[in-house]
Coordinates of C-alpha atoms in Angstrom, one line a residue:
X1 CA 66.6 55.9 -26.9
X2 CA 63.5 57.1 -24.8
X3 CA 62.7 53.4 -24.1
X4 CA 66.3 52.8 -22.8
X5 CA 66.1 55.4 -20.3
X6 CA 62.3 54.5 -19.4
X7 CA 63.1 50.9 -18.5
X8 CA 65.4 51.3 -15.8
X9 CA 63.0 54.0 -14.2
X10 CA 60.2 51.4 -14.3
X11 CA 62.3 48.9 -12.7
X12 CA 63.2 51.3 -9.8
X13 CA 59.7 52.3 -9.3
X14 CA 58.5 48.7 -9.4
X15 CA 61.0 47.7 -6.8
X16 CA 60.1 50.4 -4.7
X17 CA 56.3 49.8 -4.8
X18 CA 55.3 52.7 -6.8
X19 CA 53.0 50.6 -8.8
X20 CA 51.1 53.7 -10.2
X21 CA 54.2 55.3 -11.5
X22 CA 55.4 51.9 -12.8
X23 CA 52.1 51.6 -14.9
X24 CA 52.4 55.3 -16.4
X25 CA 56.0 54.5 -17.5
X26 CA 55.0 51.2 -18.7
X27 CA 52.2 52.7 -20.9
X28 CA 54.5 55.1 -22.4
X29 CA 57.0 52.4 -23.4
X30 CA 54.3 50.1 -24.8
X31 CA 53.0 53.3 -26.7
X32 CA 56.5 54.0 -28.2
X33 CA 57.0 50.4 -29.3
X34 CA 53.6 50.4 -31.1
X35 CA 54.4 53.6 -32.5
X36 CA 57.9 52.2 -33.9
X37 CA 55.8 49.4 -35.2
X38 CA 53.6 51.5 -37.2
X39 CA 56.2 53.7 -38.4
X40 CA 58.1 50.8 -39.9
X41 CA 55.2 49.3 -41.6
X42 CA 53.6 52.5 -43.1
X43 CA 57.0 54.4 -43.4
X44 CA 54.7 57.5 -41.7
X45 CA 55.3 58.5 -37.9
X46 CA 52.0 58.5 -36.0
X47 CA 51.1 62.0 -35.0
X48 CA 51.2 63.5 -31.7
X49 CA 47.3 63.3 -31.5
X50 CA 47.8 59.6 -31.6
X51 CA 47.7 58.2 -28.2
X52 CA 48.2 54.4 -27.1
X53 CA 44.4 53.7 -27.8
X54 CA 44.5 55.2 -31.4
X55 CA 47.9 53.4 -31.9
X56 CA 46.4 50.2 -30.9
X57 CA 43.2 50.6 -33.2
X58 CA 45.5 51.4 -36.2
X59 CA 47.7 48.5 -35.4
X60 CA 44.8 46.1 -35.2
X61 CA 43.2 47.3 -38.4
X62 CA 46.6 47.0 -40.7
X63 CA 46.8 43.6 -38.8
X64 CA 43.2 42.6 -39.9
X65 CA 43.6 44.2 -43.5
X66 CA 46.9 41.7 -43.9
X67 CA 48.5 44.6 -45.3
X68 CA 52.0 43.2 -44.2
X69 CA 52.5 39.7 -44.1
X70 CA 55.2 40.1 -41.2
X71 CA 53.1 41.9 -39.1
X72 CA 50.5 39.0 -39.4
X73 CA 53.2 36.5 -38.8
X74 CA 54.8 38.1 -35.5
X75 CA 52.0 39.7 -33.8
X76 CA 48.9 37.6 -32.8
X77 CA 45.3 39.5 -32.7
X78 CA 45.2 38.2 -29.2
X79 CA 48.2 40.3 -28.0
X80 CA 46.8 43.2 -29.6
X81 CA 43.4 42.7 -27.9
X82 CA 45.1 42.0 -24.5
X83 CA 47.1 45.4 -24.7
X84 CA 43.8 47.2 -25.3
X85 CA 42.1 45.4 -22.4
X86 CA 45.2 46.3 -20.3
X87 CA 44.6 49.8 -21.3
X88 CA 41.3 50.0 -20.4
X89 CA 41.9 48.4 -17.1
X90 CA 44.3 50.7 -16.4
X91 CA 42.0 53.7 -17.1
X92 CA 39.4 52.2 -15.1
X93 CA 41.9 52.3 -12.3
X94 CA 42.6 55.7 -12.9
X95 CA 39.3 56.9 -13.0
X96 CA 38.2 54.9 -9.7
X97 CA 41.4 56.7 -7.8
X98 CA 39.5 59.9 -8.1
X99 CA 36.3 58.4 -6.6
X100 CA 37.2 55.7 -4.2
X101 CA 40.6 54.3 -2.5
X102 CA 41.9 51.5 -4.8
X103 CA 44.0 49.0 -3.3
X104 CA 47.6 48.6 -3.9
X105 CA 46.9 45.1 -4.8
X106 CA 44.8 46.0 -7.8
X107 CA 47.4 48.4 -9.2
X108 CA 50.2 45.9 -8.6
X109 CA 48.2 43.3 -10.6
X110 CA 47.6 45.8 -13.6
X111 CA 51.3 46.4 -13.5
X112 CA 52.4 42.8 -13.4
X113 CA 49.9 41.9 -16.2
X114 CA 51.3 44.9 -18.1
X115 CA 54.9 43.8 -17.8
X116 CA 53.8 40.3 -19.1
X117 CA 52.4 42.0 -22.0
X118 CA 55.4 44.4 -22.6
X119 CA 57.8 41.3 -22.5
X120 CA 55.5 39.5 -25.1
X121 CA 55.4 42.6 -27.3
X122 CA 59.0 43.0 -26.8
X123 CA 59.9 39.4 -28.0
X124 CA 57.3 39.8 -31.2
X125 CA 59.0 43.0 -32.0
X126 CA 62.6 41.8 -32.0
X127 CA 61.5 38.9 -34.1
X128 CA 59.6 41.3 -36.6
X129 CA 62.4 43.5 -36.9
X130 CA 65.0 40.7 -37.6
X131 CA 62.7 39.5 -40.4
X132 CA 62.1 42.8 -41.7
X133 CA 65.9 43.4 -41.9
X134 CA 66.2 40.2 -43.9
X135 CA 63.5 41.2 -46.2
X136 CA 65.1 44.7 -46.7
X137 CA 68.4 42.9 -47.5
X138 CA 66.9 40.9 -50.2
X139 CA 65.0 43.7 -51.7
X140 CA 68.1 45.9 -52.0
X141 CA 70.4 43.1 -53.4
X142 CA 71.9 43.5 -56.4
X143 CA 70.0 41.7 -59.4
X144 CA 71.5 38.5 -60.3
X145 CA 72.1 38.5 -64.0
X146 CA 70.5 35.9 -65.8
X147 CA 72.2 33.8 -68.5
X148 CA 70.3 35.5 -71.4
X149 CA 71.2 38.8 -70.0
X150 CA 75.0 37.8 -69.8
X151 CA 75.0 36.4 -73.4
X152 CA 73.5 39.6 -74.7
X153 CA 76.5 41.6 -72.8

């Protein structure tokens, strides 16, 4: 629900040239999606102290361990690394803003990269959820009775 409220706000901010605000909203959306993935995989909600950086580290750790086959299937390590690079670049721009003037073009490029990464993450998440639902349906299906079990009954 929060993502559905934030997406139009990000679009409006981008349309009006508020790139810094767009980057904040985009960061929140990406963090919410990563948190959702972690919750689906571990059946535990990440704590409030787990920001985007910690969520990405946990996400990558689970991917490297191969603990969830669908995670490995749908999310490339490159995407996780690119998200961390984007987050670090975003933080660098935020820090630079307190010291020097940051050109709007630099912030705009960072936002455009974030949008591309968000779209890639969103696409992978949709496929992941679809496969996860299929696995859940298979695991909850009634067991098929074998011929031997039927003969006993």
